[in-house]
PDB file of C-alpha atoms in Angstrom:
ATOM      1  CA  UNK A   1      21.637   3.947  -7.401  1.00  0.00           C
ATOM      2  CA  UNK A   2      19.971   1.792  -4.758  1.00  0.00           C
ATOM      3  CA  UNK A   3      21.515  -1.411  -3.481  1.00  0.00           C
ATOM      4  CA  UNK A   4      20.505  -4.622  -5.225  1.00  0.00           C
ATOM      5  CA  UNK A   5      16.995  -5.832  -4.537  1.00  0.00           C
ATOM      6  CA  UNK A   6      16.795  -8.469  -1.799  1.00  0.00           C
ATOM      7  CA  UNK A   7      14.236 -10.437  -3.867  1.00  0.00           C
ATOM      8  CA  UNK A   8      14.727 -12.387  -7.100  1.00  0.00           C
ATOM      9  CA  UNK A   9      11.898 -13.268  -9.508  1.00  0.00           C
ATOM     10  CA  UNK A  10       9.231 -11.761  -7.257  1.00  0.00           C
ATOM     11  CA  UNK A  11       8.114  -8.390  -5.931  1.00  0.00           C
ATOM     12  CA  UNK A  12      10.619  -6.863  -3.577  1.00  0.00           C
ATOM     13  CA  UNK A  13       9.804  -4.910  -0.449  1.00  0.00           C
ATOM     14  CA  UNK A  14      10.037  -1.124  -0.742  1.00  0.00           C
ATOM     15  CA  UNK A  15      13.626   0.030  -1.157  1.00  0.00           C
ATOM     16  CA  UNK A  16      14.573   3.183   0.725  1.00  0.00           C
ATOM     17  CA  UNK A  17      17.298   4.754  -1.397  1.00  0.00           C
ATOM     18  CA  UNK A  18      17.710   7.526   1.186  1.00  0.00           C
ATOM     19  CA  UNK A  19      19.168   4.915   3.553  1.00  0.00           C
ATOM     20  CA  UNK A  20      20.961   2.542   1.157  1.00  0.00           C
ATOM     21  CA  UNK A  21      22.755   2.809  -2.143  1.00  0.00           C
ATOM     22  CA  UNK A  22      24.557   5.841  -3.522  1.00  0.00           C
ATOM     23  CA  UNK A  23      23.596   9.094  -5.243  1.00  0.00           C
ATOM     24  CA  UNK A  24      25.081  11.421  -7.822  1.00  0.00           C
ATOM     25  CA  UNK A  25      24.217  14.636  -9.621  1.00  0.00           C
ATOM     26  CA  UNK A  26      24.908  15.499 -13.233  1.00  0.00           C
ATOM     27  CA  UNK A  27      26.368  18.612 -14.820  1.00  0.00           C
ATOM     28  CA  UNK A  28      27.609  21.541 -12.763  1.00  0.00           C
ATOM     29  CA  UNK A  29      25.727  20.363  -9.658  1.00  0.00           C
ATOM     30  CA  UNK A  30      27.736  17.135  -9.658  1.00  0.00           C
ATOM     31  CA  UNK A  31      30.959  19.088 -10.052  1.00  0.00           C
ATOM     32  CA  UNK A  32      30.094  21.620  -7.336  1.00  0.00           C
ATOM     33  CA  UNK A  33      29.058  19.012  -4.747  1.00  0.00           C
ATOM     34  CA  UNK A  34      31.624  16.351  -5.607  1.00  0.00           C
ATOM     35  CA  UNK A  35      28.742  13.861  -5.853  1.00  0.00           C
ATOM     36  CA  UNK A  36      29.020  12.812  -9.488  1.00  0.00           C
ATOM     37  CA  UNK A  37      29.000   9.557 -11.398  1.00  0.00           C
ATOM     38  CA  UNK A  38      32.700   9.038 -10.670  1.00  0.00           C
ATOM     39  CA  UNK A  39      32.518   9.861  -6.933  1.00  0.00           C
ATOM     40  CA  UNK A  40      29.063   8.916  -5.696  1.00  0.00           C
ATOM     41  CA  UNK A  41      27.767   9.926  -2.252  1.00  0.00           C
ATOM     42  CA  UNK A  42      25.507   8.605   0.459  1.00  0.00           C
ATOM     43  CA  UNK A  43      22.184  10.480   0.561  1.00  0.00           C
ATOM     44  CA  UNK A  44      23.063  12.215   3.851  1.00  0.00           C
ATOM     45  CA  UNK A  45      26.339  13.449   2.318  1.00  0.00           C
ATOM     46  CA  UNK A  46      24.560  14.693  -0.802  1.00  0.00           C
ATOM     47  CA  UNK A  47      22.053  16.598   1.339  1.00  0.00           C
ATOM     48  CA  UNK A  48      24.888  18.120   3.328  1.00  0.00           C
ATOM     49  CA  UNK A  49      26.698  19.179   0.118  1.00  0.00           C
ATOM     50  CA  UNK A  50      23.522  20.869  -1.130  1.00  0.00           C
ATOM     51  CA  UNK A  51      22.936  22.689   2.172  1.00  0.00           C
ATOM     52  CA  UNK A  52      25.086  25.670   1.213  1.00  0.00           C
ATOM     53  CA  UNK A  53      22.731  28.441   2.319  1.00  0.00           C
ATOM     54  CA  UNK A  54      21.421  29.064  -1.202  1.00  0.00           C
ATOM     55  CA  UNK A  55      18.034  28.231  -2.687  1.00  0.00           C
ATOM     56  CA  UNK A  56      16.537  24.861  -1.812  1.00  0.00           C
ATOM     57  CA  UNK A  57      17.311  22.198  -4.416  1.00  0.00           C
ATOM     58  CA  UNK A  58      14.538  21.238  -6.861  1.00  0.00           C
ATOM     59  CA  UNK A  59      13.987  17.803  -8.385  1.00  0.00           C
ATOM     60  CA  UNK A  60      13.156  18.315 -12.064  1.00  0.00           C
ATOM     61  CA  UNK A  61      13.401  14.725 -13.248  1.00  0.00           C
ATOM     62  CA  UNK A  62      13.840  11.273 -11.811  1.00  0.00           C
ATOM     63  CA  UNK A  63      14.905   8.188 -13.721  1.00  0.00           C
ATOM     64  CA  UNK A  64      14.851   4.505 -13.021  1.00  0.00           C
ATOM     65  CA  UNK A  65      17.385   2.624 -15.069  1.00  0.00           C
ATOM     66  CA  UNK A  66      19.366  -0.542 -15.038  1.00  0.00           C
ATOM     67  CA  UNK A  67      22.909  -0.967 -16.259  1.00  0.00           C
ATOM     68  CA  UNK A  68      23.873  -2.812 -19.434  1.00  0.00           C
ATOM     69  CA  UNK A  69      25.250  -5.969 -17.836  1.00  0.00           C
ATOM     70  CA  UNK A  70      22.010  -8.003 -17.711  1.00  0.00           C
ATOM     71  CA  UNK A  71      18.447  -7.621 -18.890  1.00  0.00           C
ATOM     72  CA  UNK A  72      15.967  -6.307 -16.322  1.00  0.00           C
ATOM     73  CA  UNK A  73      12.267  -6.970 -16.549  1.00  0.00           C
ATOM     74  CA  UNK A  74      10.393  -5.343 -13.752  1.00  0.00           C
ATOM     75  CA  UNK A  75       8.279  -2.482 -12.585  1.00  0.00           C
ATOM     76  CA  UNK A  76       8.478   0.499 -10.296  1.00  0.00           C
ATOM     77  CA  UNK A  77       5.629   1.276  -7.944  1.00  0.00           C
ATOM     78  CA  UNK A  78       5.275   3.524  -4.945  1.00  0.00           C
ATOM     79  CA  UNK A  79       8.037   5.957  -5.998  1.00  0.00           C
ATOM     80  CA  UNK A  80       8.352   8.558  -3.247  1.00  0.00           C
ATOM     81  CA  UNK A  81       9.909  11.958  -3.833  1.00  0.00           C
ATOM     82  CA  UNK A  82       9.767  14.102  -0.717  1.00  0.00           C
ATOM     83  CA  UNK A  83       6.148  14.058   0.493  1.00  0.00           C
ATOM     84  CA  UNK A  84       4.535  12.623  -2.649  1.00  0.00           C
ATOM     85  CA  UNK A  85       4.180   8.950  -3.566  1.00  0.00           C
ATOM     86  CA  UNK A  86       3.649   8.159  -7.247  1.00  0.00           C
ATOM     87  CA  UNK A  87       1.646   4.946  -7.566  1.00  0.00           C
ATOM     88  CA  UNK A  88       1.796   3.507 -11.096  1.00  0.00           C
ATOM     89  CA  UNK A  89      -1.381   1.707 -12.166  1.00  0.00           C
ATOM     90  CA  UNK A  90      -2.732   0.369 -15.475  1.00  0.00           C
ATOM     91  CA  UNK A  91      -5.049   3.394 -15.806  1.00  0.00           C
ATOM     92  CA  UNK A  92      -2.376   5.993 -15.010  1.00  0.00           C
ATOM     93  CA  UNK A  93      -0.307   7.415 -12.196  1.00  0.00           C
ATOM     94  CA  UNK A  94      -1.977   8.265  -8.903  1.00  0.00           C
ATOM     95  CA  UNK A  95      -0.305  10.585  -6.449  1.00  0.00           C
ATOM     96  CA  UNK A  96      -0.796  10.789  -2.728  1.00  0.00           C
ATOM     97  CA  UNK A  97       0.738  12.971  -0.063  1.00  0.00           C
ATOM     98  CA  UNK A  98       2.511  11.388   2.888  1.00  0.00           C
ATOM     99  CA  UNK A  99       3.707  12.916   6.129  1.00  0.00           C
TER     100      UNK A  99
END
């Protein structure tokens, strides 16, 4: 859950949710790490909770949502997960690797 966008009624700059906002996991992972919807965590704390010596965590899905308090009309572009950026265009999604 990133912090609020610094721009209103225009494109915002890229938001780095690894540095701002809070994170949570669902199901047993949320329970095991203590980073769940009730007790969210900073990204560095979530990474630390997952660094338990077991298998590396895998991202299976990612969602972009907005709460129910107000309508949101917008777009997501340049979504980065680890070393891949997903660039959403009218003709489909393009991916590119970043260092």
